[in-house]
Amino acid sequence: MSLSRARLALFCCLSLATLYCPAEELTCPPSITSSEAISPQVSGWEAVSTPQVHKLENAQVYDGHPSEMASLVPDRSTSHGPVHQAIWHLAGERERDTWIGCSYKNSSLLLVHKVSPMPVAAF
């Protein structure tokens, strides 16, 4: 799902009542700059790379570290013109940590961030 807006809001619950602590707000960087590298090096050759700017394409919620590739399916998603929103309901005990991953156009890089326990994640 492409995002024209890169805002990710995480709400943490203080109790089962309607009391909520202030939102822990995370914002995926709107763009990143990266340079390619080769591994292993090619004997007798030198790799030269030009830094490339990559714009934010997607954000995702993960059950466990994103390297395990256990992304969660949103409970609900909506679109209003170019703005897309996805919502995950994460209430209850979780055995694994919750992570957020930000992916970028024309890049295999994924920026990840471990988040505090919360009942709902939306971006």
mmCIF file of N, CA and C in Angstrom:
data_model
loop_
_atom_site.group_PDB
_atom_site.id
_atom_site.type_symbol
_atom_site.label_atom_id
_atom_site.label_comp_id
_atom_site.label_asym_id
_atom_site.label_seq_id
_atom_site.Cartn_x
_atom_site.Cartn_y
_atom_site.Cartn_z
ATOM 1 N N MET A 1 0.844 -1.163 0.000
ATOM 2 C CA MET A 1 0.000 0.000 0.000
ATOM 3 C C MET A 1 0.888 1.224 0.000
ATOM 4 N N SER A 2 0.770 2.111 -1.006
ATOM 5 C CA SER A 2 1.559 3.328 -1.060
ATOM 6 C C SER A 2 1.011 4.347 -0.077
ATOM 7 N N LEU A 3 1.891 5.114 0.498
ATOM 8 C CA LEU A 3 1.480 6.132 1.458
ATOM 9 C C LEU A 3 1.906 7.479 0.939
ATOM 10 N N SER A 4 0.976 8.420 0.868
ATOM 11 C CA SER A 4 1.377 9.775 0.523
ATOM 12 C C SER A 4 1.769 10.514 1.789
ATOM 13 N N ARG A 5 1.362 9.978 2.912
ATOM 14 C CA ARG A 5 1.676 10.579 4.204
ATOM 15 C C ARG A 5 2.350 9.541 5.061
ATOM 16 N N ALA A 6 3.438 9.884 5.727
ATOM 17 C CA ALA A 6 4.256 8.902 6.421
ATOM 18 C C ALA A 6 4.114 9.004 7.929
ATOM 19 N N ARG A 7 2.942 9.251 8.433
ATOM 20 C CA ARG A 7 2.766 9.417 9.873
ATOM 21 C C ARG A 7 2.262 8.124 10.487
ATOM 22 N N LEU A 8 2.887 7.710 11.527
ATOM 23 C CA LEU A 8 2.544 6.472 12.206
ATOM 24 C C LEU A 8 2.250 6.817 13.658
ATOM 25 N N ALA A 9 1.014 6.576 14.108
ATOM 26 C CA ALA A 9 0.664 6.894 15.500
ATOM 27 C C ALA A 9 0.412 5.605 16.250
ATOM 28 N N LEU A 10 1.016 5.491 17.408
ATOM 29 C CA LEU A 10 0.855 4.308 18.235
ATOM 30 C C LEU A 10 0.242 4.737 19.555
ATOM 31 N N PHE A 11 -0.838 4.089 19.953
ATOM 32 C CA PHE A 11 -1.528 4.460 21.175
ATOM 33 C C PHE A 11 -1.331 3.355 22.208
ATOM 34 N N CYS A 12 -0.889 3.710 23.406
ATOM 35 C CA CYS A 12 -0.677 2.697 24.426
ATOM 36 C C CYS A 12 -1.753 2.816 25.503
ATOM 37 N N CYS A 13 -2.219 1.700 25.966
ATOM 38 C CA CYS A 13 -3.332 1.635 26.909
ATOM 39 C C CYS A 13 -2.806 1.509 28.336
ATOM 40 N N LEU A 14 -3.343 2.316 29.249
ATOM 41 C CA LEU A 14 -2.940 2.223 30.644
ATOM 42 C C LEU A 14 -3.707 1.136 31.376
ATOM 43 N N SER A 15 -4.927 0.869 30.975
ATOM 44 C CA SER A 15 -5.742 -0.152 31.621
ATOM 45 C C SER A 15 -6.818 -0.592 30.651
ATOM 46 N N LEU A 16 -7.688 -1.493 31.091
ATOM 47 C CA LEU A 16 -8.789 -1.936 30.242
ATOM 48 C C LEU A 16 -9.905 -0.900 30.195
ATOM 49 N N ALA A 17 -9.806 0.122 31.034
ATOM 50 C CA ALA A 17 -10.785 1.204 31.014
ATOM 51 C C ALA A 17 -10.509 2.081 29.789
ATOM 52 N N THR A 18 -11.093 3.250 29.754
ATOM 53 C CA THR A 18 -10.915 4.124 28.607
ATOM 54 C C THR A 18 -9.755 5.091 28.781
ATOM 55 N N LEU A 19 -8.890 4.847 29.775
ATOM 56 C CA LEU A 19 -7.745 5.719 29.987
ATOM 57 C C LEU A 19 -6.607 5.322 29.049
ATOM 58 N N TYR A 20 -6.069 6.284 28.369
ATOM 59 C CA TYR A 20 -4.953 6.039 27.465
ATOM 60 C C TYR A 20 -3.827 7.003 27.797
ATOM 61 N N CYS A 21 -2.607 6.543 27.676
ATOM 62 C CA CYS A 21 -1.486 7.448 27.860
ATOM 63 C C CYS A 21 -1.333 8.241 26.561
ATOM 64 N N PRO A 22 -0.569 9.329 26.585
ATOM 65 C CA PRO A 22 -0.356 10.079 25.350
ATOM 66 C C PRO A 22 0.236 9.156 24.278
ATOM 67 N N ALA A 23 -0.096 9.424 23.035
ATOM 68 C CA ALA A 23 0.366 8.586 21.923
ATOM 69 C C ALA A 23 1.884 8.620 21.811
ATOM 70 N N GLU A 24 2.454 7.463 21.535
ATOM 71 C CA GLU A 24 3.868 7.392 21.155
ATOM 72 C C GLU A 24 3.839 7.559 19.656
ATOM 73 N N GLU A 25 4.321 8.668 19.172
ATOM 74 C CA GLU A 25 4.190 8.957 17.753
ATOM 75 C C GLU A 25 5.513 8.736 17.046
ATOM 76 N N LEU A 26 5.475 7.908 16.040
ATOM 77 C CA LEU A 26 6.644 7.626 15.227
ATOM 78 C C LEU A 26 6.356 8.093 13.814
ATOM 79 N N THR A 27 7.327 8.684 13.185
ATOM 80 C CA THR A 27 7.169 9.107 11.799
ATOM 81 C C THR A 27 8.257 8.455 10.978
ATOM 82 N N CYS A 28 7.866 7.684 9.982
ATOM 83 C CA CYS A 28 8.861 7.126 9.069
ATOM 84 C C CYS A 28 9.536 8.293 8.355
ATOM 85 N N PRO A 29 10.843 8.255 8.220
ATOM 86 C CA PRO A 29 11.500 9.306 7.445
ATOM 87 C C PRO A 29 10.905 9.340 6.032
ATOM 88 N N PRO A 30 10.577 10.512 5.522
ATOM 89 C CA PRO A 30 9.934 10.598 4.200
ATOM 90 C C PRO A 30 10.839 10.146 3.060
ATOM 91 N N SER A 31 12.158 10.163 3.289
ATOM 92 C CA SER A 31 13.092 9.663 2.283
ATOM 93 C C SER A 31 14.389 9.256 2.979
ATOM 94 N N ILE A 32 15.161 8.426 2.305
ATOM 95 C CA ILE A 32 16.479 8.012 2.777
ATOM 96 C C ILE A 32 17.462 8.106 1.611
ATOM 97 N N THR A 33 18.725 8.223 1.930
ATOM 98 C CA THR A 33 19.772 8.210 0.910
ATOM 99 C C THR A 33 20.639 6.991 1.166
ATOM 100 N N SER A 34 20.874 6.212 0.117
ATOM 101 C CA SER A 34 21.685 5.009 0.272
ATOM 102 C C SER A 34 22.669 4.880 -0.886
ATOM 103 N N SER A 35 23.694 4.097 -0.649
ATOM 104 C CA SER A 35 24.675 3.760 -1.681
ATOM 105 C C SER A 35 24.768 2.248 -1.744
ATOM 106 N N GLU A 36 24.895 1.716 -2.945
ATOM 107 C CA GLU A 36 25.029 0.270 -3.104
ATOM 108 C C GLU A 36 26.451 -0.188 -2.798
ATOM 109 N N ALA A 37 26.562 -1.439 -2.395
ATOM 110 C CA ALA A 37 27.866 -2.063 -2.161
ATOM 111 C C ALA A 37 27.767 -3.507 -2.632
ATOM 112 N N ILE A 38 28.888 -4.072 -3.008
ATOM 113 C CA ILE A 38 28.891 -5.478 -3.406
ATOM 114 C C ILE A 38 29.625 -6.296 -2.357
ATOM 115 N N SER A 39 29.181 -7.525 -2.215
ATOM 116 C CA SER A 39 29.799 -8.417 -1.249
ATOM 117 C C SER A 39 29.730 -9.829 -1.794
ATOM 118 N N PRO A 40 30.798 -10.519 -1.905
ATOM 119 C CA PRO A 40 32.174 -10.109 -1.618
ATOM 120 C C PRO A 40 32.713 -9.217 -2.738
ATOM 121 N N GLN A 41 33.821 -8.567 -2.463
ATOM 122 C CA GLN A 41 34.476 -7.728 -3.461
ATOM 123 C C GLN A 41 34.931 -8.592 -4.632
ATOM 124 N N VAL A 42 34.957 -8.018 -5.816
ATOM 125 C CA VAL A 42 35.417 -8.724 -7.010
ATOM 126 C C VAL A 42 36.902 -8.414 -7.197
ATOM 127 N N SER A 43 37.708 -9.456 -7.180
ATOM 128 C CA SER A 43 39.159 -9.294 -7.267
ATOM 129 C C SER A 43 39.549 -8.506 -8.522
ATOM 130 N N GLY A 44 40.344 -7.470 -8.310
ATOM 131 C CA GLY A 44 40.843 -6.679 -9.430
ATOM 132 C C GLY A 44 39.892 -5.566 -9.850
ATOM 133 N N TRP A 45 38.742 -5.448 -9.196
ATOM 134 C CA TRP A 45 37.749 -4.434 -9.557
ATOM 135 C C TRP A 45 37.434 -3.569 -8.344
ATOM 136 N N GLU A 46 37.045 -2.340 -8.606
ATOM 137 C CA GLU A 46 36.617 -1.414 -7.570
ATOM 138 C C GLU A 46 35.170 -1.022 -7.842
ATOM 139 N N ALA A 47 34.334 -1.117 -6.846
ATOM 140 C CA ALA A 47 32.938 -0.723 -6.996
ATOM 141 C C ALA A 47 32.791 0.767 -6.686
ATOM 142 N N VAL A 48 32.103 1.479 -7.558
ATOM 143 C CA VAL A 48 31.844 2.903 -7.372
ATOM 144 C C VAL A 48 30.338 3.084 -7.378
ATOM 145 N N SER A 49 29.820 3.776 -6.363
ATOM 146 C CA SER A 49 28.377 3.946 -6.231
ATOM 147 C C SER A 49 28.030 5.423 -6.054
ATOM 148 N N THR A 50 26.934 5.829 -6.639
ATOM 149 C CA THR A 50 26.418 7.185 -6.475
ATOM 150 C C THR A 50 25.265 7.126 -5.490
ATOM 151 N N PRO A 51 25.271 7.963 -4.460
ATOM 152 C CA PRO A 51 24.150 7.943 -3.507
ATOM 153 C C PRO A 51 22.813 8.201 -4.215
ATOM 154 N N GLN A 52 21.804 7.448 -3.816
ATOM 155 C CA GLN A 52 20.465 7.563 -4.395
ATOM 156 C C GLN A 52 19.471 7.925 -3.302
ATOM 157 N N VAL A 53 18.518 8.782 -3.623
ATOM 158 C CA VAL A 53 17.452 9.150 -2.692
ATOM 159 C C VAL A 53 16.246 8.263 -2.975
ATOM 160 N N HIS A 54 15.678 7.690 -1.914
ATOM 161 C CA HIS A 54 14.516 6.808 -2.026
ATOM 162 C C HIS A 54 13.384 7.385 -1.190
ATOM 163 N N LYS A 55 12.201 7.519 -1.787
ATOM 164 C CA LYS A 55 11.038 8.062 -1.084
ATOM 165 C C LYS A 55 10.276 6.943 -0.379
ATOM 166 N N LEU A 56 9.644 7.283 0.735
ATOM 167 C CA LEU A 56 8.856 6.324 1.501
ATOM 168 C C LEU A 56 7.778 5.706 0.619
ATOM 169 N N GLU A 57 7.640 4.387 0.706
ATOM 170 C CA GLU A 57 6.623 3.683 -0.067
ATOM 171 C C GLU A 57 5.571 3.048 0.832
ATOM 172 N N ASN A 58 5.983 2.492 1.984
ATOM 173 C CA ASN A 58 5.063 1.703 2.790
ATOM 174 C C ASN A 58 5.550 1.631 4.231
ATOM 175 N N ALA A 59 4.617 1.396 5.131
ATOM 176 C CA ALA A 59 4.951 1.092 6.517
ATOM 177 C C ALA A 59 4.160 -0.153 6.903
ATOM 178 N N GLN A 60 4.711 -0.962 7.790
ATOM 179 C CA GLN A 60 4.105 -2.239 8.149
ATOM 180 C C GLN A 60 4.351 -2.532 9.616
ATOM 181 N N VAL A 61 3.444 -3.284 10.229
ATOM 182 C CA VAL A 61 3.594 -3.718 11.614
ATOM 183 C C VAL A 61 4.022 -5.189 11.589
ATOM 184 N N TYR A 62 4.976 -5.550 12.446
ATOM 185 C CA TYR A 62 5.523 -6.905 12.484
ATOM 186 C C TYR A 62 5.364 -7.533 13.863
ATOM 187 N N ASP A 63 5.096 -8.823 13.884
ATOM 188 C CA ASP A 63 5.068 -9.629 15.105
ATOM 189 C C ASP A 63 6.449 -10.260 15.228
ATOM 190 N N GLY A 64 7.296 -9.687 16.071
ATOM 191 C CA GLY A 64 8.683 -10.130 16.159
ATOM 192 C C GLY A 64 9.544 -9.294 15.228
ATOM 193 N N HIS A 65 10.842 -9.535 15.271
ATOM 194 C CA HIS A 65 11.773 -8.752 14.458
ATOM 195 C C HIS A 65 11.432 -8.898 12.970
ATOM 196 N N PRO A 66 11.455 -7.800 12.216
ATOM 197 C CA PRO A 66 11.110 -7.858 10.787
ATOM 198 C C PRO A 66 11.955 -8.827 9.960
ATOM 199 N N SER A 67 13.159 -9.180 10.424
ATOM 200 C CA SER A 67 13.970 -10.150 9.690
ATOM 201 C C SER A 67 13.304 -11.521 9.645
ATOM 202 N N GLU A 68 12.347 -11.757 10.550
ATOM 203 C CA GLU A 68 11.602 -13.017 10.561
ATOM 204 C C GLU A 68 10.435 -13.006 9.578
ATOM 205 N N MET A 69 10.179 -11.854 8.960
ATOM 206 C CA MET A 69 9.166 -11.682 7.915
ATOM 207 C C MET A 69 7.750 -12.036 8.368
ATOM 208 N N ALA A 70 7.405 -11.729 9.625
ATOM 209 C CA ALA A 70 6.059 -12.005 10.153
ATOM 210 C C ALA A 70 5.253 -10.708 10.202
ATOM 211 N N SER A 71 4.969 -10.148 9.014
ATOM 212 C CA SER A 71 4.185 -8.911 8.982
ATOM 213 C C SER A 71 2.724 -9.243 9.272
ATOM 214 N N LEU A 72 2.062 -8.323 9.958
ATOM 215 C CA LEU A 72 0.670 -8.518 10.343
ATOM 216 C C LEU A 72 -0.254 -7.868 9.316
ATOM 217 N N VAL A 73 -1.369 -8.518 9.060
ATOM 218 C CA VAL A 73 -2.369 -7.984 8.140
ATOM 219 C C VAL A 73 -3.211 -6.969 8.906
ATOM 220 N N PRO A 74 -3.454 -5.786 8.332
ATOM 221 C CA PRO A 74 -4.276 -4.804 9.042
ATOM 222 C C PRO A 74 -5.692 -5.329 9.262
ATOM 223 N N ASP A 75 -6.301 -4.915 10.378
ATOM 224 C CA ASP A 75 -7.691 -5.263 10.635
ATOM 225 C C ASP A 75 -8.624 -4.449 9.750
ATOM 226 N N ARG A 76 -8.164 -3.267 9.377
ATOM 227 C CA ARG A 76 -8.992 -2.394 8.545
ATOM 228 C C ARG A 76 -8.090 -1.441 7.789
ATOM 229 N N SER A 77 -8.480 -1.097 6.579
ATOM 230 C CA SER A 77 -7.753 -0.077 5.825
ATOM 231 C C SER A 77 -8.754 0.767 5.053
ATOM 232 N N THR A 78 -8.422 2.044 4.902
ATOM 233 C CA THR A 78 -9.289 2.972 4.197
ATOM 234 C C THR A 78 -8.451 3.836 3.273
ATOM 235 N N SER A 79 -9.092 4.390 2.256
ATOM 236 C CA SER A 79 -8.446 5.322 1.338
ATOM 237 C C SER A 79 -9.351 6.526 1.144
ATOM 238 N N HIS A 80 -8.763 7.682 1.223
ATOM 239 C CA HIS A 80 -9.456 8.946 0.958
ATOM 240 C C HIS A 80 -8.582 9.712 -0.017
ATOM 241 N N GLY A 81 -8.840 9.542 -1.299
ATOM 242 C CA GLY A 81 -7.982 10.161 -2.302
ATOM 243 C C GLY A 81 -6.603 9.554 -2.236
ATOM 244 N N PRO A 82 -5.574 10.396 -2.164
ATOM 245 C CA PRO A 82 -4.200 9.871 -2.123
ATOM 246 C C PRO A 82 -3.766 9.411 -0.733
ATOM 247 N N VAL A 83 -4.624 9.612 0.280
ATOM 248 C CA VAL A 83 -4.267 9.257 1.653
ATOM 249 C C VAL A 83 -4.808 7.868 1.979
ATOM 250 N N HIS A 84 -3.921 6.973 2.417
ATOM 251 C CA HIS A 84 -4.283 5.612 2.794
ATOM 252 C C HIS A 84 -4.019 5.434 4.281
ATOM 253 N N GLN A 85 -4.906 4.701 4.967
ATOM 254 C CA GLN A 85 -4.700 4.429 6.385
ATOM 255 C C GLN A 85 -4.975 2.963 6.642
ATOM 256 N N ALA A 86 -4.114 2.341 7.440
ATOM 257 C CA ALA A 86 -4.291 0.954 7.854
ATOM 258 C C ALA A 86 -4.293 0.916 9.373
ATOM 259 N N ILE A 87 -5.141 0.060 9.958
ATOM 260 C CA ILE A 87 -5.269 -0.027 11.412
ATOM 261 C C ILE A 87 -5.112 -1.473 11.852
ATOM 262 N N TRP A 88 -4.287 -1.691 12.868
ATOM 263 C CA TRP A 88 -4.085 -2.988 13.480
ATOM 264 C C TRP A 88 -4.562 -2.912 14.928
ATOM 265 N N HIS A 89 -5.335 -3.900 15.382
ATOM 266 C CA HIS A 89 -5.746 -3.990 16.783
ATOM 267 C C HIS A 89 -4.823 -5.000 17.457
ATOM 268 N N LEU A 90 -4.038 -4.539 18.425
ATOM 269 C CA LEU A 90 -2.986 -5.353 19.029
ATOM 270 C C LEU A 90 -3.190 -5.548 20.522
ATOM 271 N N ALA A 91 -4.420 -5.420 21.010
ATOM 272 C CA ALA A 91 -4.693 -5.542 22.446
ATOM 273 C C ALA A 91 -4.418 -6.967 22.925
ATOM 274 N N GLY A 92 -4.165 -7.102 24.217
ATOM 275 C CA GLY A 92 -3.920 -8.412 24.814
ATOM 276 C C GLY A 92 -2.444 -8.696 24.955
ATOM 277 N N GLU A 93 -2.159 -9.779 25.653
ATOM 278 C CA GLU A 93 -0.771 -10.200 25.867
ATOM 279 C C GLU A 93 -0.149 -10.629 24.547
ATOM 280 N N ARG A 94 1.074 -10.199 24.303
ATOM 281 C CA ARG A 94 1.798 -10.601 23.099
ATOM 282 C C ARG A 94 3.074 -11.291 23.548
ATOM 283 N N GLU A 95 3.343 -12.437 22.972
ATOM 284 C CA GLU A 95 4.543 -13.191 23.315
ATOM 285 C C GLU A 95 5.794 -12.599 22.686
ATOM 286 N N ARG A 96 5.617 -11.914 21.572
ATOM 287 C CA ARG A 96 6.769 -11.373 20.850
ATOM 288 C C ARG A 96 6.688 -9.852 20.799
ATOM 289 N N ASP A 97 7.814 -9.228 20.544
ATOM 290 C CA ASP A 97 7.861 -7.779 20.424
ATOM 291 C C ASP A 97 7.161 -7.327 19.148
ATOM 292 N N THR A 98 6.646 -6.112 19.171
ATOM 293 C CA THR A 98 6.030 -5.506 17.990
ATOM 294 C C THR A 98 7.024 -4.518 17.399
ATOM 295 N N TRP A 99 7.162 -4.576 16.090
ATOM 296 C CA TRP A 99 8.097 -3.715 15.370
ATOM 297 C C TRP A 99 7.361 -2.999 14.237
ATOM 298 N N ILE A 100 7.876 -1.855 13.857
ATOM 299 C CA ILE A 100 7.391 -1.107 12.709
ATOM 300 C C ILE A 100 8.507 -1.100 11.677
ATOM 301 N N GLY A 101 8.150 -1.294 10.413
ATOM 302 C CA GLY A 101 9.134 -1.241 9.329
ATOM 303 C C GLY A 101 8.714 -0.232 8.278
ATOM 304 N N CYS A 102 9.658 0.573 7.820
ATOM 305 C CA CYS A 102 9.410 1.567 6.777
ATOM 306 C C CYS A 102 10.190 1.146 5.537
ATOM 307 N N SER A 103 9.483 0.974 4.417
ATOM 308 C CA SER A 103 10.157 0.578 3.183
ATOM 309 C C SER A 103 10.125 1.730 2.179
ATOM 310 N N TYR A 104 11.092 1.696 1.260
ATOM 311 C CA TYR A 104 11.321 2.812 0.350
ATOM 312 C C TYR A 104 11.361 2.355 -1.097
ATOM 313 N N LYS A 105 10.899 3.236 -1.997
ATOM 314 C CA LYS A 105 10.847 2.925 -3.429
ATOM 315 C C LYS A 105 12.238 2.642 -3.974
ATOM 316 N N ASN A 106 12.322 1.632 -4.812
ATOM 317 C CA ASN A 106 13.564 1.231 -5.485
ATOM 318 C C ASN A 106 14.700 0.947 -4.512
ATOM 319 N N SER A 107 14.367 0.376 -3.367
ATOM 320 C CA SER A 107 15.372 0.018 -2.379
ATOM 321 C C SER A 107 14.937 -1.253 -1.654
ATOM 322 N N SER A 108 15.898 -2.069 -1.290
ATOM 323 C CA SER A 108 15.579 -3.260 -0.497
ATOM 324 C C SER A 108 15.783 -2.987 0.998
ATOM 325 N N LEU A 109 16.173 -1.755 1.340
ATOM 326 C CA LEU A 109 16.374 -1.398 2.743
ATOM 327 C C LEU A 109 15.038 -1.266 3.465
ATOM 328 N N LEU A 110 15.023 -1.690 4.716
ATOM 329 C CA LEU A 110 13.851 -1.557 5.574
ATOM 330 C C LEU A 110 14.329 -0.921 6.877
ATOM 331 N N LEU A 111 13.828 0.269 7.207
ATOM 332 C CA LEU A 111 14.144 0.892 8.492
ATOM 333 C C LEU A 111 13.171 0.328 9.511
ATOM 334 N N VAL A 112 13.673 -0.182 10.630
ATOM 335 C CA VAL A 112 12.806 -0.830 11.613
ATOM 336 C C VAL A 112 12.969 -0.172 12.974
ATOM 337 N N HIS A 113 11.891 -0.269 13.773
ATOM 338 C CA HIS A 113 11.882 0.325 15.103
ATOM 339 C C HIS A 113 11.002 -0.531 16.011
ATOM 340 N N LYS A 114 11.566 -0.962 17.143
ATOM 341 C CA LYS A 114 10.797 -1.721 18.141
ATOM 342 C C LYS A 114 9.913 -0.733 18.881
ATOM 343 N N VAL A 115 8.632 -1.091 19.091
ATOM 344 C CA VAL A 115 7.710 -0.171 19.741
ATOM 345 C C VAL A 115 7.225 -0.728 21.060
ATOM 346 N N SER A 116 6.749 0.170 21.913
ATOM 347 C CA SER A 116 6.189 -0.210 23.202
ATOM 348 C C SER A 116 4.889 -0.956 22.996
ATOM 349 N N PRO A 117 4.463 -1.800 23.975
ATOM 350 C CA PRO A 117 3.175 -2.475 23.846
ATOM 351 C C PRO A 117 2.052 -1.451 23.702
ATOM 352 N N MET A 118 1.108 -1.716 22.795
ATOM 353 C CA MET A 118 -0.020 -0.840 22.574
ATOM 354 C C MET A 118 -1.184 -1.637 22.017
ATOM 355 N N PRO A 119 -2.419 -1.151 22.212
ATOM 356 C CA PRO A 119 -3.570 -1.894 21.727
ATOM 357 C C PRO A 119 -3.897 -1.632 20.261
ATOM 358 N N VAL A 120 -3.478 -0.470 19.709
ATOM 359 C CA VAL A 120 -3.826 -0.115 18.344
ATOM 360 C C VAL A 120 -2.620 0.531 17.669
ATOM 361 N N ALA A 121 -2.399 0.182 16.416
ATOM 362 C CA ALA A 121 -1.398 0.875 15.608
ATOM 363 C C ALA A 121 -2.097 1.341 14.334
ATOM 364 N N ALA A 122 -1.810 2.548 13.907
ATOM 365 C CA ALA A 122 -2.439 3.075 12.704
ATOM 366 C C ALA A 122 -1.431 3.928 11.957
ATOM 367 N N PHE A 123 -1.471 3.850 10.630
ATOM 368 C CA PHE A 123 -0.693 4.786 9.818
ATOM 369 C C PHE A 123 -1.448 5.034 8.537
#
